[in-house]
Amino acid sequence: QLQLVESGGGLVQPGGSLRLSCLASGFTTGYYSIAWFRQAPGKEREGVSYISRTGRIGYADSVKGRFTISRDNAKIAVYLQMNSLNPEAPAVYYCAATTDWGSLRVGEYDYWGQGTQVTVSA
């Protein structure tokens, strides 16, 4: 059974950093494209970053230069390093997987984790 488990969320001050982890079980992430999404209360889920099964990487314009996605050598985890975090509404960050090429489109992804809460506030 394919499962994704996110961790690493929490409360951080503006300008701070967090590293989110997405641990996979039931498959190795190297065969899948993995993405990070976030959703604030009352808003649509939006794509943050993805790493395709071929290693291609993409970011939302709003996080370029601040966030970095990576995959470990054993290809059982994907990470999102978030730096220079901006104060904004709390959001739940989700990781998701697809056998497709990888993008920031929600509809492309078949498998989702339960999410981890990120709050940026002073």
Coordinates of N, CA, C and O in Angstrom, one line a residue:
Q1 N 0.8 -1.2 0.0 CA 0.0 0.0 0.0 C 0.9 1.2 0.0 O 1.8 1.4 0.8
L2 N 0.6 2.2 -0.9 CA 1.4 3.4 -1.0 C 1.0 4.4 0.1 O -0.2 4.7 0.2
Q3 N 1.9 4.9 0.8 CA 1.6 5.8 1.8 C 2.7 6.9 1.8 O 3.9 6.7 1.6
L4 N 2.2 8.2 2.1 CA 3.1 9.3 2.3 C 2.8 9.9 3.6 O 1.7 10.1 4.0
V5 N 3.9 10.2 4.4 CA 3.8 10.8 5.7 C 4.6 12.1 5.8 O 5.8 12.0 5.6
E6 N 4.0 13.2 6.0 CA 4.7 14.5 6.1 C 5.1 14.7 7.6 O 4.3 14.3 8.5
S7 N 6.1 15.5 7.8 CA 6.5 15.9 9.1 C 7.4 17.2 8.9 O 7.8 17.5 7.8
G8 N 7.6 17.8 10.1 CA 8.5 19.0 10.1 C 7.9 20.3 10.2 O 8.5 21.4 10.2
G9 N 6.5 20.3 10.1 CA 5.8 21.6 10.3 C 5.9 22.1 11.7 O 6.4 21.5 12.6
G10 N 5.4 23.4 11.8 CA 5.4 24.0 13.1 C 5.2 25.5 13.0 O 4.9 26.0 12.0
L11 N 5.5 26.1 14.1 CA 5.4 27.6 14.2 C 6.8 28.2 14.0 O 7.8 27.8 14.7
V12 N 7.0 29.1 13.1 CA 8.3 29.8 12.9 C 8.0 31.2 12.7 O 7.0 31.7 12.2
Q13 N 9.0 32.0 13.1 CA 8.9 33.5 13.0 C 9.2 33.9 11.5 O 9.9 33.2 10.8
P14 N 8.7 35.0 11.1 CA 9.0 35.5 9.8 C 10.5 35.6 9.5 O 11.2 36.1 10.4
G15 N 10.9 35.2 8.4 CA 12.3 35.2 8.0 C 13.0 33.9 8.4 O 14.1 33.7 8.1
G16 N 12.3 33.0 9.2 CA 12.9 31.8 9.6 C 12.8 30.7 8.6 O 12.4 30.9 7.5
S17 N 13.2 29.5 9.0 CA 13.3 28.4 8.1 C 12.6 27.1 8.7 O 12.6 27.0 10.0
L18 N 12.2 26.3 7.9 CA 11.7 25.0 8.3 C 12.1 24.0 7.2 O 12.2 24.3 6.0
R19 N 12.2 22.7 7.6 CA 12.5 21.7 6.6 C 11.4 20.6 6.8 O 11.3 20.0 7.8
L20 N 10.6 20.5 5.7 CA 9.6 19.5 5.7 C 10.1 18.2 5.1 O 10.9 18.2 4.2
S21 N 9.6 17.1 5.6 CA 10.0 15.8 5.1 C 8.7 15.0 4.7 O 7.7 15.1 5.3
C22 N 8.9 14.3 3.6 CA 7.8 13.4 3.1 C 8.4 12.0 3.0 O 9.2 11.8 2.1
L23 N 8.0 11.1 3.9 CA 8.5 9.8 3.9 C 7.5 8.8 3.2 O 6.3 8.9 3.5
A24 N 8.1 8.0 2.3 CA 7.2 7.2 1.5 C 7.4 5.7 2.0 O 8.4 5.3 2.4
S25 N 6.3 5.0 1.9 CA 6.3 3.6 2.2 C 5.5 2.9 1.1 O 4.5 3.4 0.6
G26 N 5.9 1.7 0.8 CA 5.2 0.9 -0.2 C 5.7 1.2 -1.6 O 5.2 0.5 -2.5
F27 N 6.6 2.1 -1.7 CA 7.2 2.4 -3.1 C 8.4 3.2 -2.8 O 8.6 3.8 -1.8
T28 N 9.3 3.3 -3.8 CA 10.4 4.2 -3.8 C 10.1 5.4 -4.6 O 9.6 5.3 -5.7
T29 N 10.5 6.5 -4.1 CA 10.1 7.8 -4.7 C 10.7 8.0 -6.1 O 10.2 8.8 -6.9
G30 N 11.8 7.2 -6.4 CA 12.4 7.4 -7.7 C 11.6 7.0 -8.8 O 11.8 7.5 -10.0
Y31 N 10.5 6.2 -8.6 CA 9.6 5.8 -9.7 C 8.4 6.8 -9.8 O 7.6 6.6 -10.7
Y32 N 8.4 7.8 -9.0 CA 7.2 8.7 -8.9 C 7.7 10.1 -9.0 O 8.8 10.4 -8.5
S33 N 6.9 11.0 -9.5 CA 7.1 12.4 -9.3 C 6.4 12.8 -8.0 O 5.3 12.4 -7.7
I34 N 7.1 13.6 -7.2 CA 6.6 14.0 -5.9 C 6.5 15.5 -5.9 O 7.4 16.2 -6.4
A35 N 5.4 16.0 -5.3 CA 5.2 17.4 -5.2 C 4.8 17.8 -3.8 O 4.3 17.0 -3.0
W36 N 5.0 19.1 -3.5 CA 4.5 19.7 -2.3 C 3.4 20.7 -2.6 O 3.6 21.5 -3.6
F37 N 2.3 20.6 -1.9 CA 1.2 21.6 -2.1 C 1.0 22.2 -0.7 O 1.4 21.7 0.3
R38 N 0.2 23.3 -0.7 CA -0.2 23.9 0.5 C -1.6 24.4 0.4 O -2.0 24.8 -0.7
Q39 N -2.3 24.4 1.5 CA -3.7 24.9 1.5 C -3.9 25.7 2.8 O -3.8 25.1 3.9
A40 N -4.3 26.9 2.6 CA -4.7 27.8 3.8 C -6.2 27.7 3.9 O -7.0 27.3 3.0
P41 N -6.8 27.9 5.1 CA -8.2 27.8 5.3 C -9.0 28.7 4.3 O -8.6 29.9 4.1
G42 N -10.0 28.1 3.7 CA -10.8 28.9 2.8 C -10.2 29.1 1.4 O -10.8 29.8 0.6
K43 N -9.0 28.6 1.2 CA -8.4 28.8 -0.1 C -8.2 27.4 -0.8 O -8.2 26.4 -0.2
E44 N -7.9 27.5 -2.1 CA -7.7 26.3 -2.9 C -6.3 25.8 -2.6 O -5.4 26.6 -2.2
R45 N -6.1 24.5 -2.8 CA -4.8 23.9 -2.6 C -3.9 24.4 -3.8 O -4.4 24.4 -4.9
E46 N -2.7 24.8 -3.5 CA -1.8 25.3 -4.5 C -0.5 24.6 -4.5 O 0.0 24.2 -3.5
G47 N 0.1 24.4 -5.7 CA 1.4 23.7 -5.8 C 2.5 24.6 -5.4 O 2.5 25.8 -5.7
V48 N 3.5 24.0 -4.7 CA 4.6 24.8 -4.2 C 5.9 24.4 -5.0 O 6.6 25.2 -5.4
S49 N 6.1 23.1 -5.1 CA 7.3 22.6 -5.7 C 7.1 21.1 -6.1 O 6.3 20.4 -5.5
Y50 N 7.8 20.7 -7.1 CA 7.8 19.3 -7.5 C 9.2 18.8 -7.9 O 10.0 19.6 -8.3
I51 N 9.4 17.5 -7.8 CA 10.6 16.9 -8.4 C 10.1 15.6 -9.1 O 9.4 14.8 -8.6
S52 N 10.4 15.6 -10.4 CA 9.8 14.5 -11.2 C 10.6 13.3 -11.1 O 11.7 13.3 -10.5
R53 N 10.1 12.2 -11.6 CA 10.8 10.9 -11.5 C 12.1 10.9 -12.3 O 13.0 10.1 -12.1
T54 N 12.3 11.9 -13.2 CA 13.5 12.0 -13.9 C 14.5 13.1 -13.3 O 15.5 13.3 -13.8
G55 N 14.0 13.7 -12.2 CA 14.9 14.7 -11.5 C 14.6 16.1 -11.9 O 15.2 17.0 -11.4
R56 N 13.6 16.3 -12.8 CA 13.3 17.7 -13.1 C 12.6 18.4 -12.0 O 11.8 17.7 -11.3
I57 N 12.9 19.6 -11.7 CA 12.4 20.3 -10.5 C 11.7 21.6 -11.0 O 12.1 22.3 -11.9
G58 N 10.6 21.9 -10.3 CA 9.9 23.1 -10.5 C 9.4 23.8 -9.2 O 9.2 23.1 -8.2
Y59 N 9.2 25.1 -9.3 CA 8.7 25.8 -8.1 C 7.7 26.8 -8.5 O 7.7 27.3 -9.7
A60 N 6.8 27.1 -7.6 CA 5.8 28.2 -7.8 C 6.6 29.5 -7.7 O 7.6 29.6 -7.0
D61 N 6.2 30.5 -8.5 CA 6.9 31.8 -8.5 C 7.1 32.4 -7.2 O 8.1 33.0 -6.9
S62 N 6.1 32.2 -6.3 CA 6.1 32.8 -5.0 C 7.2 32.2 -4.1 O 7.5 32.9 -3.1
V63 N 7.7 31.1 -4.4 CA 8.7 30.5 -3.5 C 10.1 30.3 -4.1 O 11.1 29.9 -3.5
K64 N 10.2 30.7 -5.4 CA 11.5 30.6 -6.1 C 12.6 31.4 -5.4 O 12.4 32.5 -5.0
G65 N 13.7 30.7 -5.2 CA 14.8 31.4 -4.5 C 14.8 31.2 -3.0 O 15.8 31.6 -2.4
R66 N 13.7 30.8 -2.5 CA 13.6 30.6 -1.0 C 13.4 29.1 -0.6 O 13.8 28.7 0.5
F67 N 12.7 28.4 -1.5 CA 12.5 27.0 -1.2 C 13.3 26.1 -2.0 O 13.6 26.4 -3.2
T68 N 13.7 24.9 -1.5 CA 14.5 23.9 -2.2 C 13.9 22.6 -2.0 O 13.8 22.1 -0.8
I69 N 13.6 21.9 -3.1 CA 13.1 20.5 -3.0 C 14.3 19.5 -3.2 O 15.2 19.8 -4.1
S70 N 14.3 18.4 -2.6 CA 15.4 17.4 -2.8 C 14.8 16.0 -2.5 O 13.8 15.9 -1.8
R71 N 15.6 15.0 -2.9 CA 15.2 13.6 -2.7 C 16.4 12.9 -2.2 O 17.5 13.1 -2.6
D72 N 16.2 12.0 -1.3 CA 17.4 11.4 -0.7 C 17.9 10.2 -1.6 O 17.2 9.8 -2.5
N73 N 19.1 9.8 -1.4 CA 19.7 8.8 -2.2 C 19.0 7.5 -2.3 O 18.9 6.8 -3.3
A74 N 18.4 7.1 -1.2 CA 17.7 5.9 -1.1 C 16.3 6.0 -1.8 O 15.6 5.0 -1.9
K75 N 15.9 7.3 -2.1 CA 14.7 7.6 -2.8 C 13.5 7.1 -2.1 O 12.5 6.6 -2.6
I76 N 13.5 7.2 -0.7 CA 12.3 6.9 0.0 C 11.8 8.1 0.7 O 10.8 8.1 1.5
A77 N 12.4 9.3 0.5 CA 12.0 10.6 1.1 C 12.2 11.7 0.2 O 13.2 11.7 -0.6
V78 N 11.4 12.7 0.3 CA 11.5 14.0 -0.4 C 11.4 15.1 0.7 O 10.6 15.0 1.6
Y79 N 12.3 16.1 0.5 CA 12.4 17.2 1.5 C 12.0 18.5 0.8 O 12.2 18.7 -0.4
L80 N 11.5 19.4 1.6 CA 11.3 20.8 1.2 C 11.9 21.7 2.2 O 11.5 21.8 3.4
Q81 N 13.1 22.3 1.9 CA 13.7 23.3 2.7 C 13.1 24.7 2.4 O 13.1 25.1 1.3
M82 N 12.5 25.3 3.4 CA 11.9 26.5 3.3 C 12.6 27.6 4.1 O 12.7 27.5 5.3
N83 N 13.2 28.6 3.4 CA 13.9 29.7 4.0 C 13.2 31.0 3.8 O 12.3 31.1 2.9
S84 N 13.5 32.0 4.6 CA 13.0 33.3 4.4 C 11.5 33.3 4.4 O 10.8 33.9 3.5
L85 N 10.9 32.6 5.3 CA 9.4 32.4 5.3 C 8.7 33.7 5.6 O 9.1 34.5 6.4
N86 N 7.7 33.9 4.8 CA 6.9 35.2 4.9 C 5.7 35.0 5.9 O 5.2 33.9 5.9
P87 N 5.4 36.1 6.6 CA 4.2 36.0 7.5 C 3.0 35.8 6.6 O 2.7 36.6 5.7
E88 N 2.2 34.8 6.8 CA 1.0 34.6 6.0 C 0.1 33.7 6.8 O 0.4 33.2 7.9
A89 N -1.1 33.5 6.3 CA -2.1 32.6 7.0 C -1.5 31.2 7.2 O -0.8 30.7 6.3
P90 N -1.8 30.6 8.3 CA -1.4 29.2 8.4 C -1.8 28.3 7.3 O -2.9 28.5 6.7
A91 N -1.0 27.4 6.9 CA -1.4 26.5 5.8 C -0.9 25.1 6.2 O 0.0 24.9 6.9
V92 N -1.7 24.1 5.6 CA -1.3 22.7 5.7 C -0.5 22.4 4.5 O -0.9 22.7 3.4
Y93 N 0.7 21.8 4.7 CA 1.5 21.4 3.5 C 1.4 19.9 3.3 O 1.5 19.1 4.3
Y94 N 1.1 19.5 2.1 CA 0.9 18.1 1.7 C 2.0 17.7 0.7 O 2.3 18.5 -0.2
C95 N 2.4 16.5 0.8 CA 3.1 15.9 -0.3 C 2.2 14.9 -1.1 O 1.3 14.4 -0.5
A96 N 2.5 14.8 -2.3 CA 1.7 14.0 -3.2 C 2.6 13.3 -4.2 O 3.7 13.8 -4.6
A97 N 2.1 12.2 -4.7 CA 2.9 11.4 -5.7 C 2.0 11.0 -6.9 O 0.8 10.8 -6.8
T98 N 2.7 10.9 -8.1 CA 2.1 10.5 -9.3 C 3.1 9.8 -10.1 O 4.3 10.0 -10.0
T99 N 2.6 8.9 -11.0 CA 3.5 8.2 -11.9 C 3.7 9.0 -13.2 O 4.4 8.6 -14.1
D100 N 3.0 10.2 -13.3 CA 3.1 11.0 -14.4 C 4.3 11.9 -14.4 O 5.2 11.7 -13.5
W101 N 4.4 12.9 -15.3 CA 5.7 13.6 -15.5 C 6.0 14.5 -14.3 O 7.2 14.8 -14.1
G102 N 5.0 15.0 -13.6 CA 5.3 15.9 -12.5 C 5.0 17.4 -12.9 O 5.4 17.8 -14.0
S103 N 4.3 18.0 -12.1 CA 3.9 19.4 -12.3 C 3.3 20.0 -11.0 O 3.4 19.3 -9.9
L104 N 2.8 21.2 -11.0 CA 2.2 21.8 -9.9 C 0.7 21.7 -9.9 O 0.0 22.4 -9.2
R105 N 0.1 20.9 -10.8 CA -1.3 20.7 -10.9 C -1.8 19.7 -9.9 O -1.4 18.5 -9.9
V106 N -2.8 20.1 -9.1 CA -3.3 19.2 -8.1 C -3.9 17.9 -8.7 O -3.7 16.8 -8.2
G107 N -4.6 18.0 -9.9 CA -5.3 16.9 -10.5 C -4.4 15.8 -11.0 O -4.8 14.7 -11.3
E108 N -3.1 16.1 -11.1 CA -2.1 15.1 -11.7 C -1.8 14.1 -10.7 O -1.3 13.0 -11.0
Y109 N -2.0 14.3 -9.4 CA -1.5 13.5 -8.3 C -2.5 12.5 -7.8 O -3.7 12.9 -7.5
D110 N -2.1 11.3 -7.6 CA -3.0 10.2 -7.1 C -2.9 9.9 -5.7 O -3.9 9.4 -5.1
Y111 N -1.8 10.1 -5.1 CA -1.5 9.7 -3.7 C -1.2 10.9 -2.9 O -0.3 11.8 -3.3
W112 N -1.8 11.0 -1.7 CA -1.6 12.2 -0.9 C -1.3 11.8 0.6 O -1.9 10.8 1.1
G113 N -0.5 12.6 1.2 CA -0.3 12.5 2.6 C -1.3 13.2 3.4 O -2.2 13.9 2.8
Q114 N -1.2 13.2 4.7 CA -2.2 13.8 5.6 C -1.9 15.3 5.9 O -2.8 16.0 6.3
G115 N -0.7 15.7 5.6 CA -0.4 17.1 5.7 C 0.3 17.4 7.0 O 0.2 16.7 8.0
T116 N 1.1 18.5 7.0 CA 1.7 19.0 8.2 C 1.5 20.5 8.3 O 1.6 21.2 7.2
Q117 N 1.1 21.0 9.4 CA 0.8 22.4 9.6 C 2.0 23.3 9.7 O 2.9 23.0 10.4
V118 N 2.0 24.4 8.9 CA 3.0 25.4 9.0 C 2.4 26.8 9.3 O 1.5 27.2 8.6
T119 N 2.9 27.4 10.3 CA 2.4 28.7 10.7 C 3.6 29.7 10.8 O 4.6 29.4 11.5
V120 N 3.6 30.8 10.1 CA 4.6 31.8 10.1 C 4.0 33.0 10.8 O 3.2 33.7 10.2
S121 N 4.5 33.3 12.0 CA 4.0 34.4 12.8 C 4.9 34.8 13.8 O 5.7 34.0 14.4
A122 N 4.9 36.1 14.1 CA 5.7 36.7 15.2 C 5.1 36.4 16.5 O 5.7 36.7 17.6

